[in-house]
Amino acid sequence: MTEEVKRNYLEINSLLDLKESEKPSADYSVDLINPINFQINRYFYKNIGKKHNWVDRLTWSEEKWINYVSSEKVKSYVFKYKEDLVGFFELIFHKEKKETEIAYFGILEEYQNKKLGSYLLSEAIKRSFKNNVSRVWVHTCSLDHKNALNNYISRGMKVFKTEILSF
């Protein structure tokens, strides 16, 4: 049996186009993971991704994780409520193209559907533009959270490509 998955690529070309969402309360924070800690990235990848078919990295060795998060192109951020982990995002900076890719983005299930994703995405977009880029892009698919595509569009991103994948 073949399953079809719709993948949308979205972009935003100026911070002025961002329709920012407000911080839910002072108890929430978004911070660069510093020092780098691949265990945090792996934790979020596994726990957020299990419902959305994130499988590519499940076979990665510790060495591959360490090399990935240690790349100067990659910056990872953690979203917390007080000291509790809520979500994360990974940014990949492509200096040669003057663009940033939001590579992974998500919120743990117990924090979903509380409008936290709109704030976290606002922060991801703002931090993406800090490196003097002219474009921030992401892709999402029909396997992702039901509100994912709407969140990207609501923040000011526009679809620039759509494809249907068959598995």
Short mmCIF file of C-alpha atoms in Angstrom, two decimals:
data_model
loop_
_atom_site.label_atom_id
_atom_site.label_comp_id
_atom_site.label_asym_id
_atom_site.label_seq_id
_atom_site.Cartn_x
_atom_site.Cartn_y
_atom_site.Cartn_z
CA MET A 1 0.00 0.00 0.00
CA THR A 2 1.35 3.41 -1.00
CA GLU A 3 0.94 6.41 1.26
CA GLU A 4 1.02 9.91 -0.19
CA VAL A 5 2.54 12.73 1.82
CA LYS A 6 2.18 16.37 0.86
CA ARG A 7 5.26 18.48 1.57
CA ASN A 8 5.13 22.28 1.56
CA TYR A 9 8.16 24.53 1.44
CA LEU A 10 7.65 27.98 2.95
CA GLU A 11 9.76 31.11 3.16
CA ILE A 12 9.84 34.58 4.64
CA ASN A 13 12.11 37.19 3.09
CA SER A 14 12.13 39.98 5.65
CA LEU A 15 11.78 40.31 9.38
CA LEU A 16 9.28 43.07 8.59
CA ASP A 17 6.93 40.37 7.22
CA LEU A 18 6.89 38.49 10.53
CA LYS A 19 3.52 38.45 12.26
CA GLU A 20 4.96 37.99 15.70
CA SER A 21 3.20 36.15 18.49
CA GLU A 22 3.61 37.38 22.05
CA LYS A 23 5.49 35.56 24.76
CA PRO A 24 2.94 33.53 26.79
CA SER A 25 4.42 34.63 30.14
CA ALA A 26 7.72 35.51 31.79
CA ASP A 27 8.02 31.87 32.89
CA TYR A 28 8.91 30.83 29.31
CA SER A 29 12.37 31.17 27.81
CA VAL A 30 14.13 30.36 24.54
CA ASP A 31 17.88 29.91 24.80
CA LEU A 32 20.74 28.80 22.61
CA ILE A 33 21.92 25.38 23.72
CA ASN A 34 25.33 26.37 25.03
CA PRO A 35 27.44 24.45 25.61
CA ILE A 36 26.40 22.22 22.72
CA ASN A 37 24.67 19.05 23.95
CA PHE A 38 23.62 16.52 21.32
CA GLN A 39 21.55 14.67 23.94
CA ILE A 40 19.03 17.52 24.01
CA ASN A 41 18.67 17.52 20.21
CA ARG A 42 18.33 13.74 20.18
CA TYR A 43 15.77 13.81 23.00
CA PHE A 44 13.52 16.29 21.18
CA TYR A 45 13.99 14.56 17.83
CA LYS A 46 12.86 11.23 19.28
CA ASN A 47 10.07 12.50 21.52
CA ILE A 48 8.51 15.04 19.19
CA GLY A 49 9.22 13.08 16.06
CA LYS A 50 7.68 9.78 17.13
CA LYS A 51 4.18 11.01 16.19
CA HIS A 52 5.31 12.65 12.98
CA ASN A 53 7.44 9.97 11.35
CA TRP A 54 10.79 11.64 12.01
CA VAL A 55 12.95 8.59 11.36
CA ASP A 56 16.06 9.70 9.43
CA ARG A 57 18.18 10.36 12.52
CA LEU A 58 17.05 7.45 14.68
CA THR A 59 20.00 5.38 13.46
CA TRP A 60 22.58 8.11 13.99
CA SER A 61 25.55 7.23 16.16
CA GLU A 62 26.60 9.50 19.01
CA GLU A 63 29.53 10.60 16.88
CA LYS A 64 27.23 11.63 14.02
CA TRP A 65 25.00 13.58 16.43
CA ILE A 66 28.02 15.33 17.96
CA ASN A 67 29.42 16.23 14.54
CA TYR A 68 26.05 17.62 13.43
CA VAL A 69 25.36 19.82 16.47
CA SER A 70 29.01 20.94 16.54
CA SER A 71 28.89 22.31 13.00
CA GLU A 72 29.37 26.08 12.88
CA LYS A 73 26.34 26.20 10.53
CA VAL A 74 23.98 24.67 13.11
CA LYS A 75 22.47 26.47 16.09
CA SER A 76 20.02 24.73 18.40
CA TYR A 77 17.62 26.41 20.80
CA VAL A 78 15.61 25.02 23.69
CA PHE A 79 12.20 26.29 24.79
CA LYS A 80 11.46 25.99 28.51
CA TYR A 81 8.67 26.68 30.96
CA LYS A 82 10.58 27.55 34.14
CA GLU A 83 13.02 24.60 34.16
CA ASP A 84 10.80 22.15 32.22
CA LEU A 85 11.63 21.32 28.61
CA VAL A 86 8.86 22.37 26.21
CA GLY A 87 10.33 22.32 22.70
CA PHE A 88 13.21 23.19 20.44
CA PHE A 89 14.32 24.32 17.02
CA GLU A 90 17.43 23.85 14.94
CA LEU A 91 18.65 26.48 12.52
CA ILE A 92 21.08 25.80 9.68
CA PHE A 93 22.79 28.90 8.36
CA HIS A 94 23.74 28.88 4.68
CA LYS A 95 26.01 31.93 4.50
CA GLU A 96 26.82 31.43 0.83
CA LYS A 97 23.11 31.74 -0.03
CA LYS A 98 22.34 34.34 2.69
CA GLU A 99 19.58 32.13 4.06
CA THR A 100 18.61 30.16 7.14
CA GLU A 101 16.77 26.86 7.19
CA ILE A 102 14.58 26.01 10.14
CA ALA A 103 15.62 22.36 10.04
CA TYR A 104 13.62 21.00 12.97
CA PHE A 105 10.99 22.66 15.07
CA GLY A 106 8.57 21.24 17.60
CA ILE A 107 6.90 21.15 20.97
CA LEU A 108 6.50 18.16 23.26
CA GLU A 109 3.02 16.65 23.17
CA GLU A 110 2.00 17.73 26.68
CA TYR A 111 2.57 21.39 25.69
CA GLN A 112 0.85 21.26 22.30
CA ASN A 113 -2.40 23.04 21.44
CA LYS A 114 -1.67 25.87 23.91
CA LYS A 115 -0.62 28.43 21.29
CA LEU A 116 3.03 28.02 22.29
CA GLY A 117 4.08 27.04 18.77
CA SER A 118 3.25 30.49 17.41
CA TYR A 119 5.55 32.15 19.95
CA LEU A 120 8.33 29.61 19.40
CA LEU A 121 8.13 30.04 15.62
CA SER A 122 8.27 33.82 16.02
CA GLU A 123 11.48 33.37 18.00
CA ALA A 124 12.93 30.95 15.44
CA ILE A 125 12.29 33.41 12.62
CA LYS A 126 13.70 36.37 14.56
CA ARG A 127 16.88 34.47 15.45
CA SER A 128 17.21 33.25 11.86
CA PHE A 129 17.41 36.81 10.57
CA LYS A 130 20.13 37.82 13.07
CA ASN A 131 22.85 36.49 10.76
CA ASN A 132 22.21 39.06 8.02
CA VAL A 133 20.24 36.70 5.79
CA SER A 134 17.66 37.61 3.18
CA ARG A 135 15.56 34.45 3.44
CA VAL A 136 14.34 32.00 6.07
CA TRP A 137 12.75 28.79 4.90
CA VAL A 138 11.28 25.58 6.25
CA HIS A 139 9.42 22.58 4.99
CA THR A 140 6.51 20.81 6.62
CA CYS A 141 4.41 17.89 5.55
CA SER A 142 1.05 16.26 6.12
CA LEU A 143 2.65 13.99 8.75
CA ASP A 144 3.53 16.96 10.96
CA HIS A 145 1.24 18.44 13.62
CA LYS A 146 -2.16 19.42 12.22
CA ASN A 147 -1.51 23.10 13.02
CA ALA A 148 2.03 23.25 11.61
CA LEU A 149 1.26 24.63 8.15
CA ASN A 150 -1.22 27.17 9.51
CA ASN A 151 1.33 28.33 12.09
CA TYR A 152 3.96 28.99 9.41
CA ILE A 153 1.47 30.88 7.24
CA SER A 154 0.09 32.83 10.23
CA ARG A 155 3.59 34.06 11.07
CA GLY A 156 3.96 35.52 7.56
CA MET A 157 5.64 32.68 5.70
CA LYS A 158 4.50 31.88 2.16
CA VAL A 159 4.43 28.54 0.34
CA PHE A 160 6.87 28.57 -2.58
CA LYS A 161 6.82 24.88 -3.50
CA THR A 162 4.57 21.88 -2.93
CA GLU A 163 5.26 18.26 -3.76
CA ILE A 164 3.56 14.91 -3.26
CA LEU A 165 5.76 12.07 -2.05
CA SER A 166 4.77 8.42 -2.22
CA PHE A 167 6.00 5.85 0.26
#
